[in-house]
Every structure is written in structure tokens, then in C-alpha cells.
């Protein structure tokens, strides 16, 4: 391979210098914060009345975790990694099967949504309320980190035939 000439001068080193400059710019961008990630934990545990639970966590509309709880697996923990930004919308959806006071099983479809503020490094608990009809995330050590919009939301609507 021959080097290109410009005005009669050979410049074989320009190509390698340009590649090195591009690589340096890419590495600088990756380490300067433009490609940083936030990481947090979501924990879910089966309540004593629950027979089973399947929950799905969506962050900004993307499914990031599915947790299935039953007698063999009463707790789950998911480590979530997302692009770093100040806040995220979340939707927590699922099906909770409980044994009611009469001993019969009931299936509750739960769907809720909220906002996580600067969640990096936090540990969130998936909590049920209102007789297993409301479902939300909370960090007990930093309650303001997760905002919850109470009540059923359409964030997890599944089409049925």
C-alpha cells in the first residue's frame, strides 16, 4: 500500500494519528459522563397471604425486570442499570394470587406508576397496599426518591381477546 501524497509530501502517519484521535475522543466521551449509567436495586418479597406473585418493572416504557415469587422463591432482587439522568418514569405491573379470609384464592391484577428521582445507588422495595390492589416502589431510607401515583393506572394494560 502506498501513502497518499499532498502537494508532493507523503503523509503515511496521518491515518494512524486520525484513528488515535478518534479513539481518544470516544474514550473521553465515555468517561466524561456522556455515557454514564445509573444503577439501583428493586427488592420484592411475598407477603404471608400471598400464594404467588408475578411482577414486571418498566422504566421509561422498557421492561427491565420480571420477578416471580412463590413458596420456593419468596424473595427476589433485581439490579437495574439505566442511562444516567435526573428522573425516570416507572410502571409496576403484575398478578398477585392471595388466599382470602374464607380460604379461597383471589387473583389481583395490579398496575401502578410513578417517578424515580436520582435513583442511582438506592434500594427500592416493591410494596402492595389497598388489599393487594395498589403496587409501588419505595426506598424506606429516602422516601422522596420515589413518587407514587396511587390507584390503578393504564401503564400495564394488556390486550385481551
Coordinates of N, CA, C and O in Angstrom, one line a residue:
X1 N 0.8 -1.2 0.0 CA 0.0 0.0 0.0 C 0.9 1.2 0.0 O 1.9 1.3 0.7
X2 N 0.6 2.2 -0.8 CA 1.4 3.4 -0.9 C 0.6 4.5 -0.2 O -0.6 4.6 -0.1
X3 N 1.4 5.5 0.4 CA 0.9 6.6 1.1 C 0.4 7.6 0.1 O 1.0 7.8 -1.0
X4 N -0.7 8.3 0.4 CA -1.2 9.4 -0.5 C -0.2 10.6 -0.4 O 0.4 10.8 0.7
X5 N -0.2 11.3 -1.4 CA 0.7 12.5 -1.4 C -0.2 13.7 -1.5 O -1.2 13.7 -2.2
X6 N 0.2 14.8 -0.9 CA -0.5 16.0 -0.9 C 0.6 17.1 -1.1 O 1.5 17.3 -0.3
X7 N 0.5 17.7 -2.3 CA 1.5 18.7 -2.7 C 2.9 18.1 -2.7 O 3.9 18.8 -2.3
X8 N 3.0 16.9 -3.1 CA 4.3 16.3 -3.2 C 4.8 15.7 -1.9 O 5.9 15.1 -1.9
X9 N 4.1 15.8 -0.8 CA 4.6 15.3 0.5 C 3.9 14.0 0.8 O 2.7 13.9 0.7
X10 N 4.6 13.1 1.3 CA 4.0 11.8 1.7 C 3.5 11.9 3.2 O 4.3 12.5 4.0
X11 N 2.3 11.5 3.5 CA 1.7 11.6 4.8 C 1.2 10.2 5.3 O 0.0 10.1 5.6
X12 N 2.1 9.2 5.5 CA 1.6 7.9 5.9 C 1.1 7.9 7.3 O 0.3 7.0 7.7
X13 N 1.5 8.8 8.2 CA 1.2 8.8 9.6 C -0.1 9.5 9.9 O -0.7 9.3 10.9
X14 N -0.7 10.2 8.9 CA -1.9 11.0 9.2 C -3.1 10.0 9.5 O -3.8 10.2 10.5
X15 N -3.2 8.9 8.8 CA -4.2 7.9 9.1 C -4.1 7.4 10.5 O -5.1 7.3 11.2
X16 N -3.0 7.0 10.9 CA -2.9 6.4 12.3 C -3.1 7.5 13.3 O -3.7 7.2 14.4
X17 N -2.7 8.7 13.1 CA -2.9 9.8 14.0 C -4.4 10.1 14.1 O -5.0 10.4 15.2
X18 N -5.1 10.1 13.0 CA -6.6 10.4 13.0 C -7.3 9.3 13.7 O -8.2 9.6 14.5
X19 N -6.9 8.0 13.5 CA -7.5 6.9 14.3 C -7.3 7.1 15.8 O -8.2 6.9 16.6
X20 N -6.1 7.4 16.1 CA -5.8 7.6 17.6 C -6.6 8.8 18.2 O -7.1 8.7 19.3
X21 N -6.8 9.8 17.4 CA -7.5 11.0 17.9 C -9.0 10.6 18.1 O -9.7 11.0 19.0
X22 N -9.5 9.9 17.1 CA -11.0 9.4 17.2 C -11.1 8.5 18.4 O -12.1 8.6 19.2
X23 N -10.2 7.6 18.6 CA -10.3 6.7 19.8 C -10.2 7.4 21.1 O -11.0 7.2 22.0
X24 N -9.3 8.4 21.1 CA -9.2 9.2 22.3 C -10.5 10.0 22.6 O -10.9 10.1 23.7
X25 N -11.1 10.6 21.6 CA -12.3 11.3 21.7 C -13.4 10.4 22.2 O -14.2 10.8 23.1
X26 N -13.5 9.2 21.7 CA -14.5 8.2 22.1 C -14.3 7.9 23.6 O -15.3 7.9 24.4
X27 N -13.1 7.6 24.0 CA -12.8 7.2 25.4 C -13.1 8.4 26.3 O -13.6 8.2 27.4
X28 N -12.8 9.6 25.9 CA -13.1 10.8 26.7 C -14.6 10.9 26.9 O -15.0 11.2 28.0
X29 N -15.3 10.8 25.9 CA -16.8 10.9 26.0 C -17.4 9.8 26.9 O -18.3 10.1 27.7
X30 N -16.9 8.6 26.8 CA -17.4 7.5 27.6 C -17.1 7.8 29.1 O -17.8 7.4 30.0
X31 N -15.9 8.3 29.4 CA -15.6 8.5 30.8 C -15.9 9.9 31.4 O -15.9 10.1 32.6
X32 N -16.4 10.8 30.5 CA -16.7 12.2 31.0 C -18.1 12.3 31.4 O -18.5 13.4 31.9
X33 N -18.9 11.3 31.3 CA -20.3 11.4 31.8 C -21.3 11.3 30.7 O -22.5 11.1 31.0
X34 N -21.0 11.4 29.5 CA -22.0 11.4 28.4 C -22.5 10.0 28.2 O -23.6 9.8 27.7
X35 N -21.9 9.0 28.7 CA -22.4 7.6 28.6 C -22.4 6.9 30.0 O -22.3 5.7 30.1
X36 N -22.6 7.7 31.0 CA -22.7 7.1 32.4 C -24.0 6.3 32.6 O -25.0 6.6 31.9
X37 N -24.0 5.5 33.5 CA -25.2 4.7 33.8 C -25.5 4.8 35.3 O -24.7 5.1 36.1
X38 N -26.8 4.7 35.6 CA -27.3 4.7 36.9 C -27.6 3.3 37.3 O -28.1 2.5 36.4
X39 N -27.4 2.9 38.5 CA -27.7 1.5 38.9 C -28.4 1.5 40.3 O -28.0 2.3 41.2
X40 N -29.5 0.8 40.4 CA -30.3 0.7 41.6 C -30.8 -0.7 41.7 O -30.8 -1.5 40.8
X41 N -31.4 -1.0 42.9 CA -31.9 -2.3 43.2 C -33.4 -2.2 43.5 O -33.8 -1.3 44.2
X42 N -34.1 -3.2 43.1 CA -35.5 -3.4 43.4 C -35.7 -4.8 44.1 O -35.3 -5.8 43.5
X43 N -36.2 -4.7 45.3 CA -36.5 -6.0 46.0 C -38.0 -6.2 46.1 O -38.8 -5.3 46.3
X44 N -38.4 -7.5 46.0 CA -39.8 -7.9 46.1 C -39.8 -9.1 47.0 O -39.0 -10.0 46.9
X45 N -40.8 -9.1 47.9 CA -41.0 -10.3 48.8 C -42.5 -10.6 48.9 O -43.3 -9.8 48.8
X46 N -42.7 -11.9 49.0 CA -44.1 -12.5 49.1 C -44.6 -12.2 50.5 O -44.0 -12.6 51.5
X47 N -45.8 -11.6 50.6 CA -46.5 -11.4 51.8 C -47.1 -12.8 52.3 O -47.2 -13.7 51.5
X48 N -47.4 -12.9 53.6 CA -47.9 -14.1 54.1 C -49.2 -14.6 53.5 O -49.4 -15.8 53.3
X49 N -50.1 -13.6 53.1 CA -51.3 -14.0 52.5 C -51.2 -14.4 51.0 O -52.1 -15.0 50.4
X50 N -50.0 -14.1 50.4 CA -49.8 -14.4 49.0 C -49.5 -15.8 48.8 O -48.7 -16.4 49.5
X51 N -50.1 -16.4 47.7 CA -49.7 -17.7 47.2 C -48.6 -17.6 46.2 O -47.6 -18.3 46.2
X52 N -48.8 -16.6 45.3 CA -47.7 -16.3 44.3 C -47.9 -14.9 43.8 O -48.9 -14.2 44.0
X53 N -46.8 -14.5 43.1 CA -46.8 -13.1 42.5 C -45.9 -13.1 41.3 O -44.8 -13.7 41.4
X54 N -46.4 -12.4 40.3 CA -45.5 -12.1 39.2 C -45.6 -10.6 39.0 O -46.6 -10.1 38.8
X55 N -44.4 -10.0 39.0 CA -44.4 -8.6 38.8 C -43.4 -8.2 37.7 O -42.4 -8.9 37.5
X56 N -43.7 -7.1 37.0 CA -42.9 -6.6 35.9 C -42.6 -5.2 36.2 O -43.5 -4.4 36.5
X57 N -41.4 -4.8 36.0 CA -41.0 -3.4 36.2 C -40.6 -2.8 34.9 O -39.7 -3.4 34.2
X58 N -41.2 -1.7 34.5 CA -40.9 -0.9 33.3 C -40.3 0.4 33.7 O -40.8 1.1 34.6
X59 N -39.2 0.8 33.1 CA -38.6 2.1 33.3 C -38.6 2.8 32.0 O -38.1 2.3 31.0
X60 N -39.2 4.0 32.0 CA -39.4 4.8 30.8 C -40.0 3.9 29.7 O -39.6 4.1 28.5
X61 N -40.9 3.0 30.0 CA -41.6 2.2 29.0 C -40.9 0.9 28.6 O -41.5 0.1 27.9
X62 N -39.7 0.7 29.1 CA -39.0 -0.5 28.7 C -39.0 -1.5 29.9 O -38.7 -1.2 31.0
X63 N -39.3 -2.8 29.6 CA -39.3 -3.8 30.6 C -37.9 -4.1 31.0 O -37.0 -4.4 30.2
X64 N -37.6 -3.9 32.4 CA -36.2 -4.1 32.9 C -36.1 -5.2 33.9 O -35.0 -5.7 34.1
X65 N -37.2 -5.7 34.4 CA -37.2 -6.8 35.3 C -38.5 -7.5 35.4 O -39.6 -6.9 35.4
X66 N -38.5 -8.8 35.6 CA -39.6 -9.7 35.9 C -39.3 -10.5 37.1 O -38.2 -11.2 37.1
X67 N -40.1 -10.4 38.1 CA -39.9 -11.2 39.3 C -41.1 -12.1 39.6 O -42.2 -11.7 39.6
X68 N -40.8 -13.4 39.8 CA -41.8 -14.4 40.1 C -41.5 -14.9 41.5 O -40.4 -15.4 41.8
X69 N -42.6 -14.8 42.3 CA -42.4 -15.3 43.7 C -43.5 -16.4 43.9 O -44.6 -16.4 43.4
X70 N -43.0 -17.4 44.8 CA -43.9 -18.4 45.2 C -43.4 -19.0 46.5 O -42.5 -18.4 47.1
X71 N -43.9 -20.2 46.9 CA -43.4 -20.8 48.1 C -41.9 -21.1 48.0 O -41.2 -21.0 49.0
X72 N -41.4 -21.6 46.9 CA -40.0 -21.9 46.7 C -39.1 -20.7 46.6 O -37.9 -20.7 47.0
X73 N -39.6 -19.6 46.1 CA -38.8 -18.4 45.9 C -39.7 -17.2 46.5 O -40.4 -16.5 45.8
X74 N -39.6 -17.0 47.8 CA -40.4 -15.9 48.5 C -39.8 -14.5 48.3 O -40.5 -13.6 48.6
X75 N -38.6 -14.4 47.8 CA -38.0 -13.0 47.6 C -37.2 -13.0 46.3 O -36.6 -14.0 46.0
X76 N -37.1 -11.9 45.7 CA -36.3 -11.6 44.5 C -35.7 -10.2 44.7 O -36.2 -9.3 45.3
X77 N -34.5 -10.1 44.0 CA -33.8 -8.9 44.0 C -33.3 -8.7 42.6 O -32.7 -9.6 42.0
X78 N -33.6 -7.5 42.0 CA -33.1 -7.2 40.6 C -32.3 -6.0 40.7 O -32.6 -5.0 41.3
X79 N -31.1 -6.0 40.0 CA -30.2 -4.9 39.8 C -30.5 -4.3 38.5 O -30.5 -4.9 37.4
X80 N -30.9 -3.0 38.5 CA -31.4 -2.3 37.3 C -30.3 -1.3 36.9 O -29.8 -0.5 37.7
X81 N -29.9 -1.3 35.6 CA -28.9 -0.4 35.1 C -29.6 0.4 34.0 O -30.1 -0.3 33.0
X82 N -29.6 1.7 34.1 CA -30.2 2.5 33.0 C -29.3 3.7 32.7 O -28.4 4.0 33.5
X83 N -29.5 4.4 31.6 CA -28.6 5.5 31.3 C -28.9 6.6 32.4 O -30.0 6.8 32.9
X84 N -27.8 7.3 32.8 CA -28.0 8.2 33.9 C -28.7 9.5 33.5 O -28.3 10.1 32.5
X85 N -29.7 9.8 34.2 CA -30.5 11.1 34.0 C -31.2 11.4 35.3 O -31.2 10.6 36.2
X86 N -31.7 12.6 35.5 CA -32.3 13.0 36.8 C -33.5 12.3 37.2 O -33.7 12.1 38.4
X87 N -34.4 11.8 36.3 CA -35.6 11.1 36.7 C -36.1 10.2 35.7 O -35.7 10.3 34.5
X88 N -36.9 9.2 36.1 CA -37.4 8.1 35.3 C -38.8 7.9 35.6 O -39.2 8.0 36.8
X89 N -39.6 7.5 34.6 CA -41.0 7.1 35.0 C -40.9 5.5 35.2 O -40.0 4.9 34.6
X90 N -41.7 5.0 36.1 CA -41.7 3.6 36.3 C -43.2 3.1 36.3 O -44.1 3.9 36.6
X91 N -43.3 1.9 35.9 CA -44.6 1.2 36.0 C -44.3 -0.1 36.6 O -43.4 -0.8 36.3
X92 N -45.1 -0.5 37.6 CA -45.0 -1.8 38.3 C -46.3 -2.5 38.1 O -47.4 -2.0 38.5
X93 N -46.2 -3.6 37.4 CA -47.4 -4.4 37.0 C -47.3 -5.8 37.4 O -46.2 -6.3 37.6
X94 N -48.4 -6.4 37.6 CA -48.4 -7.9 38.0 C -49.7 -8.5 38.3 O -50.7 -7.9 38.3
X95 N -49.5 -9.7 38.7 CA -50.7 -10.5 39.2 C -50.3 -11.1 40.5 O -49.2 -11.7 40.7
X96 N -51.1 -10.9 41.5 CA -50.9 -11.4 42.9 C -52.0 -12.3 43.2 O -53.2 -12.0 43.1
X97 N -51.7 -13.6 43.6 CA -52.7 -14.5 44.0 C -52.6 -14.7 45.5 O -51.5 -14.9 46.1
X98 N -53.7 -14.4 46.2 CA -53.8 -14.5 47.6 C -54.8 -15.5 48.1 O -55.7 -15.9 47.3
X99 N -54.7 -15.8 49.4 CA -55.8 -16.6 50.0 C -56.5 -15.7 50.9 O -56.0 -15.1 51.8
X100 N -57.8 -15.5 50.6 CA -58.6 -14.6 51.4 C -59.0 -15.2 52.8 O -58.7 -16.3 53.1
X101 N -59.8 -14.4 53.6 CA -60.2 -14.8 54.9 C -61.0 -16.1 54.9 O -61.0 -16.9 55.9
X102 N -61.8 -16.3 53.8 CA -62.6 -17.6 53.7 C -61.8 -18.8 53.2 O -62.3 -19.9 53.0
X103 N -60.5 -18.6 52.9 CA -59.6 -19.6 52.5 C -59.6 -19.8 50.9 O -59.0 -20.7 50.4
X104 N -60.4 -19.0 50.2 CA -60.4 -19.1 48.8 C -59.3 -18.3 48.1 O -58.8 -17.3 48.7
X105 N -58.9 -18.6 46.9 CA -57.9 -17.9 46.3 C -58.5 -16.7 45.4 O -59.6 -16.9 44.9
X106 N -57.8 -15.6 45.4 CA -58.2 -14.5 44.6 C -57.0 -14.0 43.8 O -55.9 -14.0 44.4
X107 N -57.2 -13.6 42.6 CA -56.1 -13.1 41.8 C -56.4 -11.6 41.6 O -57.5 -11.2 41.2
X108 N -55.4 -10.8 42.0 CA -55.5 -9.3 41.9 C -54.5 -8.9 40.8 O -53.3 -9.2 40.8
X109 N -55.0 -8.2 39.8 CA -54.1 -7.6 38.8 C -53.8 -6.2 39.3 O -54.6 -5.4 39.6
X110 N -52.5 -5.9 39.4 CA -52.0 -4.6 39.9 C -51.2 -3.9 38.8 O -50.5 -4.5 38.1
X111 N -51.4 -2.6 38.8 CA -50.7 -1.8 37.9 C -50.7 -0.4 38.4 O -51.7 0.2 38.9
X112 N -49.5 0.1 38.5 CA -49.3 1.5 39.0 C -48.1 2.1 38.4 O -47.3 1.5 37.7
X113 N -48.0 3.4 38.6 CA -46.9 4.1 38.0 C -46.4 5.2 38.9 O -47.1 5.6 39.9
X114 N -45.2 5.7 38.6 CA -44.7 6.8 39.4 C -43.4 7.3 38.8 O -43.1 7.0 37.6
X115 N -42.6 8.0 39.6 CA -41.4 8.6 39.1 C -40.3 8.3 40.1 O -40.5 8.4 41.3
X116 N -39.1 8.0 39.6 CA -37.9 7.8 40.4 C -37.0 9.0 40.2 O -36.8 9.4 39.0
X117 N -36.6 9.6 41.3 CA -35.7 10.8 41.2 C -34.3 10.4 41.6 O -34.1 10.0 42.8
X118 N -33.3 10.6 40.8 CA -31.9 10.3 41.1 C -31.8 8.9 41.8 O -31.3 8.9 43.0
X119 N -32.2 7.8 41.2 CA -32.3 6.6 41.9 C -30.9 5.9 42.1 O -30.8 4.8 42.8
X120 N -29.9 6.4 41.4 CA -28.6 5.7 41.5 C -28.1 5.4 42.9 O -28.1 6.2 43.8
X121 N -27.9 4.1 43.1 CA -27.4 3.7 44.4 C -28.5 3.3 45.4 O -28.2 2.9 46.5
X122 N -29.7 3.6 45.1 CA -30.8 3.3 46.0 C -31.3 1.9 46.0 O -31.1 1.2 45.0
X123 N -32.0 1.5 47.1 CA -32.6 0.1 47.1 C -34.1 0.4 47.4 O -34.5 1.0 48.4
X124 N -34.9 0.0 46.4 CA -36.3 0.2 46.4 C -37.0 -1.1 46.8 O -36.6 -2.2 46.4
X125 N -38.1 -1.0 47.6 CA -39.0 -2.1 47.9 C -40.2 -2.1 47.1 O -40.8 -1.0 46.9
X126 N -40.7 -3.2 46.6 CA -42.0 -3.2 45.9 C -43.0 -3.5 47.0 O -42.9 -4.5 47.7
X127 N -43.9 -2.6 47.1 CA -44.9 -2.6 48.2 C -46.3 -2.8 47.6 O -46.6 -2.1 46.6
X128 N -47.1 -3.5 48.3 CA -48.5 -3.7 48.0 C -49.4 -3.0 49.0 O -49.0 -2.9 50.2
X129 N -50.5 -2.4 48.6 CA -51.4 -1.7 49.5 C -52.8 -1.9 49.1 O -53.1 -2.5 48.0
X130 N -53.8 -1.4 49.8 CA -55.2 -1.4 49.5 C -55.6 -2.8 49.1 O -56.2 -3.1 48.1
X131 N -55.3 -3.8 50.1 CA -55.7 -5.2 49.9 C -55.2 -5.8 48.6 O -55.9 -6.4 47.8
X132 N -53.9 -5.5 48.3 CA -53.2 -6.0 47.1 C -53.8 -5.5 45.8 O -53.8 -6.2 44.8
X133 N -54.3 -4.3 45.8 CA -54.7 -3.7 44.6 C -53.9 -2.5 44.1 O -54.0 -2.0 43.0
X134 N -53.0 -2.1 45.0 CA -52.0 -1.0 44.6 C -50.6 -1.5 44.8 O -50.4 -2.3 45.7
X135 N -49.7 -1.1 44.0 CA -48.4 -1.7 44.0 C -47.4 -0.5 43.6 O -47.7 0.2 42.7
X136 N -46.4 -0.3 44.4 CA -45.5 0.8 44.2 C -44.1 0.5 44.7 O -43.9 -0.4 45.4
X137 N -43.2 1.4 44.3 CA -41.8 1.3 44.8 C -41.5 2.4 45.9 O -42.1 3.5 45.8
X138 N -40.8 2.0 46.9 CA -40.4 3.0 47.9 C -39.0 2.6 48.4 O -38.6 1.4 48.5
X139 N -38.2 3.7 48.7 CA -36.9 3.5 49.4 C -37.1 4.0 50.8 O -37.2 5.2 51.0
X140 N -37.3 3.1 51.8 CA -37.6 3.5 53.1 C -36.6 4.5 53.7 O -36.9 5.3 54.5
X141 N -35.3 4.4 53.3 CA -34.3 5.4 53.8 C -34.3 6.7 53.1 O -33.7 7.6 53.5
X142 N -35.1 6.8 52.0 CA -35.2 8.1 51.2 C -36.5 8.1 50.5 O -36.6 8.0 49.3
X143 N -37.6 8.3 51.2 CA -38.9 8.3 50.6 C -39.2 9.2 49.4 O -39.9 8.9 48.6
X144 N -38.5 10.4 49.4 CA -38.7 11.3 48.3 C -38.1 10.9 47.0 O -38.4 11.5 46.0
X145 N -37.3 9.8 47.0 CA -36.7 9.3 45.8 C -37.7 8.7 44.8 O -37.5 8.7 43.6
X146 N -38.8 8.2 45.4 CA -39.8 7.5 44.6 C -41.1 8.2 44.8 O -41.6 8.2 45.9
X147 N -41.7 8.7 43.8 CA -43.1 9.3 43.8 C -44.0 8.2 43.3 O -43.7 7.6 42.3
X148 N -45.2 8.1 43.9 CA -46.2 7.1 43.5 C -47.5 7.8 43.2 O -47.9 8.7 43.9
X149 N -48.1 7.4 42.1 CA -49.4 7.9 41.7 C -50.4 6.8 42.2 O -50.5 5.8 41.5
X150 N -51.1 7.0 43.3 CA -52.0 6.0 43.8 C -53.1 5.6 42.9 O -53.5 6.4 42.1
X151 N -53.5 4.3 43.0 CA -54.6 3.8 42.2 C -54.1 3.1 40.9 O -53.0 3.2 40.5
X152 N -55.0 2.4 40.4 CA -54.7 1.6 39.1 C -54.5 2.6 38.0 O -55.2 3.6 37.8
X153 N -53.5 2.3 37.2 CA -53.1 3.1 36.1 C -53.1 2.2 34.8 O -53.0 1.0 34.9
X154 N -53.2 2.8 33.7 CA -53.2 2.1 32.4 C -51.8 1.8 31.9 O -51.6 1.3 30.8
X155 N -50.8 2.0 32.7 CA -49.4 1.8 32.3 C -49.1 0.3 31.9 O -48.2 0.1 31.1
X156 N -49.9 -0.6 32.4 CA -49.6 -2.0 32.1 C -50.8 -2.7 31.4 O -50.9 -3.9 31.5
X157 N -51.6 -2.0 30.8 CA -52.8 -2.6 30.1 C -52.3 -3.6 29.1 O -51.5 -3.4 28.3
X158 N -52.9 -4.8 29.2 CA -52.7 -5.9 28.3 C -53.9 -6.2 27.5 O -55.0 -6.3 28.1
X159 N -53.8 -6.2 26.2 CA -54.9 -6.5 25.4 C -55.4 -8.0 25.6 O -54.6 -8.9 25.7
X160 N -56.7 -8.1 25.6 CA -57.3 -9.5 25.8 C -58.2 -9.8 24.6 O -58.8 -8.9 24.0
X161 N -58.3 -11.0 24.3 CA -59.1 -11.4 23.1 C -60.4 -12.0 23.6 O -60.6 -12.4 24.7

